[in-house]
Tab-separated table of C-alpha atoms in Angstrom:
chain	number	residue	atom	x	y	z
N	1	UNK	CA	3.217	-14.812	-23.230
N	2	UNK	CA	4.793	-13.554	-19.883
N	3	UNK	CA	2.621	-10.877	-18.110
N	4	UNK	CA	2.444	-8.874	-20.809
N	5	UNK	CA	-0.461	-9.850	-23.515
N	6	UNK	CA	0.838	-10.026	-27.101
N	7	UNK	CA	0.489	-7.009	-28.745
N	8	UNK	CA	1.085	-6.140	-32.861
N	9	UNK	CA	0.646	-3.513	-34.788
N	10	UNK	CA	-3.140	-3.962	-35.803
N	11	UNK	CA	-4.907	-5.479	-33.243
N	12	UNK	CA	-4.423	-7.303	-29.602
N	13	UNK	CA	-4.390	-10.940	-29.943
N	14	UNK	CA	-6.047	-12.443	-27.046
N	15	UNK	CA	-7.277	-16.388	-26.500
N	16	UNK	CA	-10.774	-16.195	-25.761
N	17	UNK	CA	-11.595	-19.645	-24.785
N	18	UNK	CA	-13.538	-20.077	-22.029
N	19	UNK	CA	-12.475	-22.741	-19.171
N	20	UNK	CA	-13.511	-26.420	-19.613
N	21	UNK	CA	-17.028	-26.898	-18.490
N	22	UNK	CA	-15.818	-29.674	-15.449
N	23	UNK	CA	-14.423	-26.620	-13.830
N	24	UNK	CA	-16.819	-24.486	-12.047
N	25	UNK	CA	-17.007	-20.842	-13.355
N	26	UNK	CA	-16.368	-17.668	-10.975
N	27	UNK	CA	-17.135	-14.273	-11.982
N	28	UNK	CA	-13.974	-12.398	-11.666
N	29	UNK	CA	-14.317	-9.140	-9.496
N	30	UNK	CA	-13.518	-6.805	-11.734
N	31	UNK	CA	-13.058	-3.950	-9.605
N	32	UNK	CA	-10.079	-1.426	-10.444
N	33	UNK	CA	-7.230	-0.068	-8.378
N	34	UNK	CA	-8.595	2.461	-6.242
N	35	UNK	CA	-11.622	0.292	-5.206
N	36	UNK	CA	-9.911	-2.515	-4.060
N	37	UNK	CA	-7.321	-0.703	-2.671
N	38	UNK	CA	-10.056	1.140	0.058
N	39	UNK	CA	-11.859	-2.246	0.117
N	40	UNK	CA	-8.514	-4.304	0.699
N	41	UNK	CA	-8.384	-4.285	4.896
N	42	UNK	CA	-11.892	-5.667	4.537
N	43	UNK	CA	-11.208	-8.331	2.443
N	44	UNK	CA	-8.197	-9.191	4.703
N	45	UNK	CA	-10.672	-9.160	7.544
N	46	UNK	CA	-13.031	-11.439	6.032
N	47	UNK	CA	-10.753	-13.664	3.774
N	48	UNK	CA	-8.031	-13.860	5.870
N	49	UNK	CA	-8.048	-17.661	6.003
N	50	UNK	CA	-9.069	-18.544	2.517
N	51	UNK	CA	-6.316	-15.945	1.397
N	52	UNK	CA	-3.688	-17.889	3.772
N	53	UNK	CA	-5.071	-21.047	2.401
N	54	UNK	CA	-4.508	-20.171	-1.017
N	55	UNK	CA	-1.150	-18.877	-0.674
N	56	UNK	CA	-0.370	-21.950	1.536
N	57	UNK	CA	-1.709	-24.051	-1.200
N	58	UNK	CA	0.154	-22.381	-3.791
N	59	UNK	CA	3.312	-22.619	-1.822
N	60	UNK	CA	3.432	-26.387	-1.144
N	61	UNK	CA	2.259	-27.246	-4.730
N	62	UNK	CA	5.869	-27.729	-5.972
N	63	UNK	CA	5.201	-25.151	-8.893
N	64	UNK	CA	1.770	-26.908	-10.140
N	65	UNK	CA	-0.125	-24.123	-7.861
N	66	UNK	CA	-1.666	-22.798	-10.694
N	67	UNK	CA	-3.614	-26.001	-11.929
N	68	UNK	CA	-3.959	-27.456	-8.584
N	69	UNK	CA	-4.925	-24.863	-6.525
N	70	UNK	CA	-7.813	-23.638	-8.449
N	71	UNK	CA	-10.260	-24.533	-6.091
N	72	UNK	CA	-8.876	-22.218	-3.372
N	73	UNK	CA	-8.408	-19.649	-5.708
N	74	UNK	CA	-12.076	-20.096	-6.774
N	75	UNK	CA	-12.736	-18.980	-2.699
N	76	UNK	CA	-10.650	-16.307	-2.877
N	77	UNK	CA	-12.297	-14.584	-5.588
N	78	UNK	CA	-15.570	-15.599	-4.078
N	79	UNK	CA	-14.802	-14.389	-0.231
N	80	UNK	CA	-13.245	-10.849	-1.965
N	81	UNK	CA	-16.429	-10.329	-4.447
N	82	UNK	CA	-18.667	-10.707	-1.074
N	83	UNK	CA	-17.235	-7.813	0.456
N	84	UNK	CA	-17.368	-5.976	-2.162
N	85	UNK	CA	-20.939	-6.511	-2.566
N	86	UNK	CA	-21.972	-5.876	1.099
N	87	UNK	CA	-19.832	-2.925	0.918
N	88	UNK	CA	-21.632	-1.448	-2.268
N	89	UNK	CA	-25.005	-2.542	-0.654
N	90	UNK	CA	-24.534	-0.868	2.598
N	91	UNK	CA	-21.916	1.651	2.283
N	92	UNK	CA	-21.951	2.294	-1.189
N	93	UNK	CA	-21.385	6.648	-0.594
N	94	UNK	CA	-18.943	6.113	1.638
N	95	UNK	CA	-16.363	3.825	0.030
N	96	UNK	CA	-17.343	6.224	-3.354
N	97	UNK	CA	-15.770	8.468	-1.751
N	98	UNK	CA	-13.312	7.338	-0.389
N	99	UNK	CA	-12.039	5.358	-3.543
N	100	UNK	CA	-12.477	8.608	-5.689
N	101	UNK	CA	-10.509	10.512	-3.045
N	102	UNK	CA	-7.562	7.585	-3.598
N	103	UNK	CA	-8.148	7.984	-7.339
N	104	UNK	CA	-7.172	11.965	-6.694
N	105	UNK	CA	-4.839	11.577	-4.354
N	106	UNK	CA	-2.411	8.850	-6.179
N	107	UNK	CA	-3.840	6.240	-3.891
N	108	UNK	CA	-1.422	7.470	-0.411
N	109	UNK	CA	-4.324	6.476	2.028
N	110	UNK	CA	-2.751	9.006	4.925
N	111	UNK	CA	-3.887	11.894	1.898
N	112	UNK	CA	-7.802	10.167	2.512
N	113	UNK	CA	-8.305	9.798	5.966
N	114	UNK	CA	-11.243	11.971	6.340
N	115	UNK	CA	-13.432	9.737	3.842
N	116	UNK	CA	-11.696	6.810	4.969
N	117	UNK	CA	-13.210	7.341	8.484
N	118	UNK	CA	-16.398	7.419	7.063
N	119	UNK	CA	-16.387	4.677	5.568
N	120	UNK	CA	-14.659	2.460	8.465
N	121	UNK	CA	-17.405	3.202	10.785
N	122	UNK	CA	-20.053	2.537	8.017
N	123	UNK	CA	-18.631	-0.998	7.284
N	124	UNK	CA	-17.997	-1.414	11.099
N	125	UNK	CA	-21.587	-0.603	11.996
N	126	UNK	CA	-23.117	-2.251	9.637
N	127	UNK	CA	-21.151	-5.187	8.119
N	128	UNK	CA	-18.822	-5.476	11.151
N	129	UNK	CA	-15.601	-5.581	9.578
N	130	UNK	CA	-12.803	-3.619	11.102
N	131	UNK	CA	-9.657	-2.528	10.129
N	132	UNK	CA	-6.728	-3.775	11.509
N	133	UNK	CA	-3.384	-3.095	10.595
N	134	UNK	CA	-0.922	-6.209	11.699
N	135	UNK	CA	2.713	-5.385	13.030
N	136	UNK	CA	1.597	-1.931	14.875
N	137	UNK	CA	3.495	-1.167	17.467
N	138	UNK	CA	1.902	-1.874	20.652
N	139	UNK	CA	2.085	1.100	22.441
N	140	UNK	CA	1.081	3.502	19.529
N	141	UNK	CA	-2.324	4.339	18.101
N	142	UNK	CA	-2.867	2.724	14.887
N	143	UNK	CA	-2.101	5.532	11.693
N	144	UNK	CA	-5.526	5.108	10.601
N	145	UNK	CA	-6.988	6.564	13.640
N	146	UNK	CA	-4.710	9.310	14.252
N	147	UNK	CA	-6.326	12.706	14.668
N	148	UNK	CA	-3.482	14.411	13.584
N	149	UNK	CA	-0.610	13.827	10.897
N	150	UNK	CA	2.377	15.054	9.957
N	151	UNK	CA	2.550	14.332	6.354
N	152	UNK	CA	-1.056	15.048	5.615
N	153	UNK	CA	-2.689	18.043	4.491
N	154	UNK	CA	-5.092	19.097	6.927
N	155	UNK	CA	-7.517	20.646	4.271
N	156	UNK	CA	-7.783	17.134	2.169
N	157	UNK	CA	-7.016	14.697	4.576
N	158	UNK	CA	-9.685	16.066	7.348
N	159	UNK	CA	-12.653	17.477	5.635
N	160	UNK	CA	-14.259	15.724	8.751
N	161	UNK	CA	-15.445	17.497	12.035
N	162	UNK	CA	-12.296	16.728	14.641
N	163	UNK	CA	-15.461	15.544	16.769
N	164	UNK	CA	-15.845	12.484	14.480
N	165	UNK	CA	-11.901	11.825	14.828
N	166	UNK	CA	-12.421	8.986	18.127
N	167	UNK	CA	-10.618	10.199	21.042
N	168	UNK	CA	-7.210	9.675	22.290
N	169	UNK	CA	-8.573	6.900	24.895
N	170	UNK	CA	-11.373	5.551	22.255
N	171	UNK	CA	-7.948	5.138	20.041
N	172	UNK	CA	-5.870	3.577	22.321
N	173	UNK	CA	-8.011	1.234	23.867
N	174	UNK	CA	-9.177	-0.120	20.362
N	175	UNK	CA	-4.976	-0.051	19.961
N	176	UNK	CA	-4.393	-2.435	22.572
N	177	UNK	CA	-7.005	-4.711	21.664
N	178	UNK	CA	-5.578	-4.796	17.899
N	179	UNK	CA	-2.060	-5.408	19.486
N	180	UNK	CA	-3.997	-8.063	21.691
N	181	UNK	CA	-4.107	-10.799	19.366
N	182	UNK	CA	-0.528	-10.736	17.890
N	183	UNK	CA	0.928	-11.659	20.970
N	184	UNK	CA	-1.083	-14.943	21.399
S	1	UNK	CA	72.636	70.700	21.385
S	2	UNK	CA	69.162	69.839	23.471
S	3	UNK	CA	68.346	66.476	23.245
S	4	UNK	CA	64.705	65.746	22.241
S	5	UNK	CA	63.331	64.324	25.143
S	6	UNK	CA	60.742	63.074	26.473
S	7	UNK	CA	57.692	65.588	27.658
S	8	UNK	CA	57.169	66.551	31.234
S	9	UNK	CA	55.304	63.853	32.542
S	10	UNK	CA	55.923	61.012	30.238
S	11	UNK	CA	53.857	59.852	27.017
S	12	UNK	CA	49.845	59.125	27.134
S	13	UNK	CA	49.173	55.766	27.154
S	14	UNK	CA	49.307	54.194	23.416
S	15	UNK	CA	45.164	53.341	22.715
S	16	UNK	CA	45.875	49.483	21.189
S	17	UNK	CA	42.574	48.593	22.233
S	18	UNK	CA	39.779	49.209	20.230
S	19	UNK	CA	36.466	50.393	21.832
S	20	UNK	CA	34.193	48.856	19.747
S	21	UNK	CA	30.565	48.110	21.496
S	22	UNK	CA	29.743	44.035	21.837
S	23	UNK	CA	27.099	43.146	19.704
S	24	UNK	CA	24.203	40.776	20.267
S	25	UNK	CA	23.996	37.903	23.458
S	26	UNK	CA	27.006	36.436	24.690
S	27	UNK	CA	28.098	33.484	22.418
S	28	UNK	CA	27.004	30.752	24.411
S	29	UNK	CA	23.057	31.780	23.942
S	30	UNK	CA	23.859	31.057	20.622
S	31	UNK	CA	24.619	27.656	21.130
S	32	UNK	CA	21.834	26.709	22.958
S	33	UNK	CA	19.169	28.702	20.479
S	34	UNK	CA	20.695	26.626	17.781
S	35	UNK	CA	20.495	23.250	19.873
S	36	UNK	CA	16.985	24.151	20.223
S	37	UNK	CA	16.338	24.525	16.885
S	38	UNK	CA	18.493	21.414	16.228
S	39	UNK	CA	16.146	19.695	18.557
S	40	UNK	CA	12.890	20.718	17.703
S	41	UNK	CA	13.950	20.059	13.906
S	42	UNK	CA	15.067	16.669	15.017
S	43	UNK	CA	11.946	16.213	16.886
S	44	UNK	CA	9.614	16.506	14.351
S	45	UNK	CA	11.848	14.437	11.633
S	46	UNK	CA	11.968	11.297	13.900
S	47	UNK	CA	8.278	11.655	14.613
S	48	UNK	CA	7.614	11.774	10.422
S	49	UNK	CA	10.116	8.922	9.971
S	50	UNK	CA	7.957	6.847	12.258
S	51	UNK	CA	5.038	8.237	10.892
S	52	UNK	CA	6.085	7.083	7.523
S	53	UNK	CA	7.040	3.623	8.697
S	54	UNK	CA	3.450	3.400	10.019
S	55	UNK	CA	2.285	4.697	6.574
S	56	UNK	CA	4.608	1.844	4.831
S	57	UNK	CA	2.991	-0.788	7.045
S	58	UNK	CA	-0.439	-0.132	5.887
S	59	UNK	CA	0.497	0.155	2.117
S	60	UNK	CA	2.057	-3.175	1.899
S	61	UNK	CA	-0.792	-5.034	4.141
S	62	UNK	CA	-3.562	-3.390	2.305
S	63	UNK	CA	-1.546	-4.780	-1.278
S	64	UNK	CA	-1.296	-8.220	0.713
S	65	UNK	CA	-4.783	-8.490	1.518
S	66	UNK	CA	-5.455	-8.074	-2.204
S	67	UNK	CA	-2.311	-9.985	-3.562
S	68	UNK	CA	-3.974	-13.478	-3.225
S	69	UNK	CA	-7.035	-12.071	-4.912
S	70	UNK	CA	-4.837	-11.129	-7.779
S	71	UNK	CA	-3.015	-14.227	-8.123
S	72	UNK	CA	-6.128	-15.971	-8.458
S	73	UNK	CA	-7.387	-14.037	-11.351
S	74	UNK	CA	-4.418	-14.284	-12.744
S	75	UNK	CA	-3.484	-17.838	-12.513
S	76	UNK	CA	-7.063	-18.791	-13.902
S	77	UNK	CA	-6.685	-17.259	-16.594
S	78	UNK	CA	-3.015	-18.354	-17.328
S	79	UNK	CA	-5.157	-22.010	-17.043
S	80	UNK	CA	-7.276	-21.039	-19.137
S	81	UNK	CA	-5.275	-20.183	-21.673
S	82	UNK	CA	-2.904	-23.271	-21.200
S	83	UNK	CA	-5.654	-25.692	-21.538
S	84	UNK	CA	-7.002	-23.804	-24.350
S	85	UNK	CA	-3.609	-24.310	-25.775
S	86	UNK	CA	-3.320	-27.501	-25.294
S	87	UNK	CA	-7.231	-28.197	-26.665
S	88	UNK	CA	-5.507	-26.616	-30.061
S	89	UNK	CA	-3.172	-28.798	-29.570
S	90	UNK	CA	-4.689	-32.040	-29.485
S	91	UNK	CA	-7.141	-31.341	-32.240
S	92	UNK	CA	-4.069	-30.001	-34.648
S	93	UNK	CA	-1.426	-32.606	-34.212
S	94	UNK	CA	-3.714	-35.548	-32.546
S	95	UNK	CA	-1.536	-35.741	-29.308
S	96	UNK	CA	-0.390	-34.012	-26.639
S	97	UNK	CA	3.385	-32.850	-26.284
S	98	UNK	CA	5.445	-31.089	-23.445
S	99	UNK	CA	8.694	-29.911	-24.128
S	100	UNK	CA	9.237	-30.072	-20.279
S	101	UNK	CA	10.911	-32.772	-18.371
S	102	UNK	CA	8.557	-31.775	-15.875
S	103	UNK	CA	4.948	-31.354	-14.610
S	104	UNK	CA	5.411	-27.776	-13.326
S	105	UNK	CA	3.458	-25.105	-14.732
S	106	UNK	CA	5.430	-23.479	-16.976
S	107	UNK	CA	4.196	-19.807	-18.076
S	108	UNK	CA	4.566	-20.212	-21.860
S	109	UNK	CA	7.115	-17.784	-23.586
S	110	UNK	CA	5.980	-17.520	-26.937
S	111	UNK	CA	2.577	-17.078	-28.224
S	112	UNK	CA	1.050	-18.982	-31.067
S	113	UNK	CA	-0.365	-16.076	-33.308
S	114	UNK	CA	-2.704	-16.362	-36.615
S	115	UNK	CA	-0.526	-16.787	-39.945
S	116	UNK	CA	-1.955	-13.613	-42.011
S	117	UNK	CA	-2.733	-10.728	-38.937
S	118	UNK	CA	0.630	-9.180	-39.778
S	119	UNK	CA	1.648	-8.082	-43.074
């Protein structure tokens, strides 16, 4: 049983057993690709630390990570199925659309921007998580909040106003305070 | 007997040049219209090679934000099934085995399937 689940010619043989009782259940998030693909900077933002602490865990467990890390794990899944609950509570059009736009677009993000600006401002204003991406150069505006693209098409990847795009200062400044915290 | 000489005045000039009109600019325009295109092609490719290195950067840290939420799906259930496994174990042969001189977590290889699914 590597990562593939046994599979014969009448039926799909999988162990249903649930976990021992002594170990508390977690309902698995269940979301597919697309979804947690436009939901992942979020849960970065959020989870960042029970994430690290998990991998962490994992790392130094000398290869018993799986049955000793469980716990963390158990936050992990926890901290992720959060977001995804505020986000379908507060901004449940928004990320629709953009994770259906994903789904169309085989998931390149830079073919989604238009939706994807929607729905960073929604989770911003309301749930206050932002998206950063780590290791941007300094001195550049982040590719999310580019107003204009070379790769993109216009048509599909702006279906936004250019008046909702922020401006060229509004994106820079917010650039420099991303880049802020990497240097410390 | 004349000799055949020359006439009065000497021969006309012998036309080895020929008169055709020049064509287009003069050569080194050309140069610099195609360094200009060079350049403005150039331009744009280094601008969509960083582009695409930005693009890179947030496809791999949105699939490491996610990547721990995987793992821990996926190592519960491998735990799941394990101690299932080793439940069936226990109540089959009365004790508990590990062919492993180890107490790593070993992903098992094989899978312990019903006699009579397959015929």
């Amino acid at each position: 049983m590597t990562a593939r689940q046994p599979r014969f010619n009448q039926e799909v043989l999988i162990d249903t057993t649930p976990l021992p009782d002594d170990i508390p259940k977690v309902k698995e998030v269940g979301a597919s690709s697309a979804p947690l693909m436009s939901a992942s900077f979020f849960i970065g933002a959020r989870c960042k630390s029970y994430n690290d602490d998990y991998m962490m865990c994992k790392h130094e467990a000398n290869g018993r990570g799986e049955l000793d890390c469980m716990r963390e794990g158990r936050k992990v899944t926890r901290c992720a199925a959060s977001v995804l609950e505020d986000i379908n509570k507060h901004c449940i059009e928004q990320f629709r659309g953009h994770w259906k736009c994903l789904e169309r677009n085989n998931q390149q993000m830079w073919n989604c921007r238009g939706p994807e600006i929607q729905l960073n401002k929604c989770v911003f204003d309301n749930i206050g998580l932002e998206k950063v991406i780590p290791g941007t150069p300094k001195d550049t505006i982040p590719i999310h909040l580019r107003d204009k693209q070379v790769f993109a098409n216009p048509w599909r990847a702006y279906p936004v106003k250019r008046g909702q795009m922020p401006t060229l200062e509004e994106a820079r400044t917010r650039a420099q305070e991303q880049a802020q915290p990497q240097q410390s | 007997m004349p000799q055949d000489m020359p006439p009065a005045g000497g021969y006309e000039p012998v036309q080895y040049k020929r008169n055709l009109p020049v064509r287009g600019f003069r050569p080194g325009w050309y140069v610099v219209g195609v360094a200009g295109i060079m350049t403005y092609g150039f331009y744009w490719y280094a601008k969509g090679i960083r582009e695409q290195h930005e693009i890179a950067r947030e496809k791999v840290w949105s699939r490491i934000y996610i990547m721990p939420l995987l793992q821990a799906e996926e190592d519960r259930d491998q735990v799941r099934r394990y101690l299932a496994d080793r439940a069936r174990e226990k109540e089959l042969l009365g004790k508990e085995t590990s062919p492993y001189n180890s107490d790593r977590f070993v992903r098992p290889w094989f899978a312990a399937t019903p006699k009579d699914h397959t015929k």
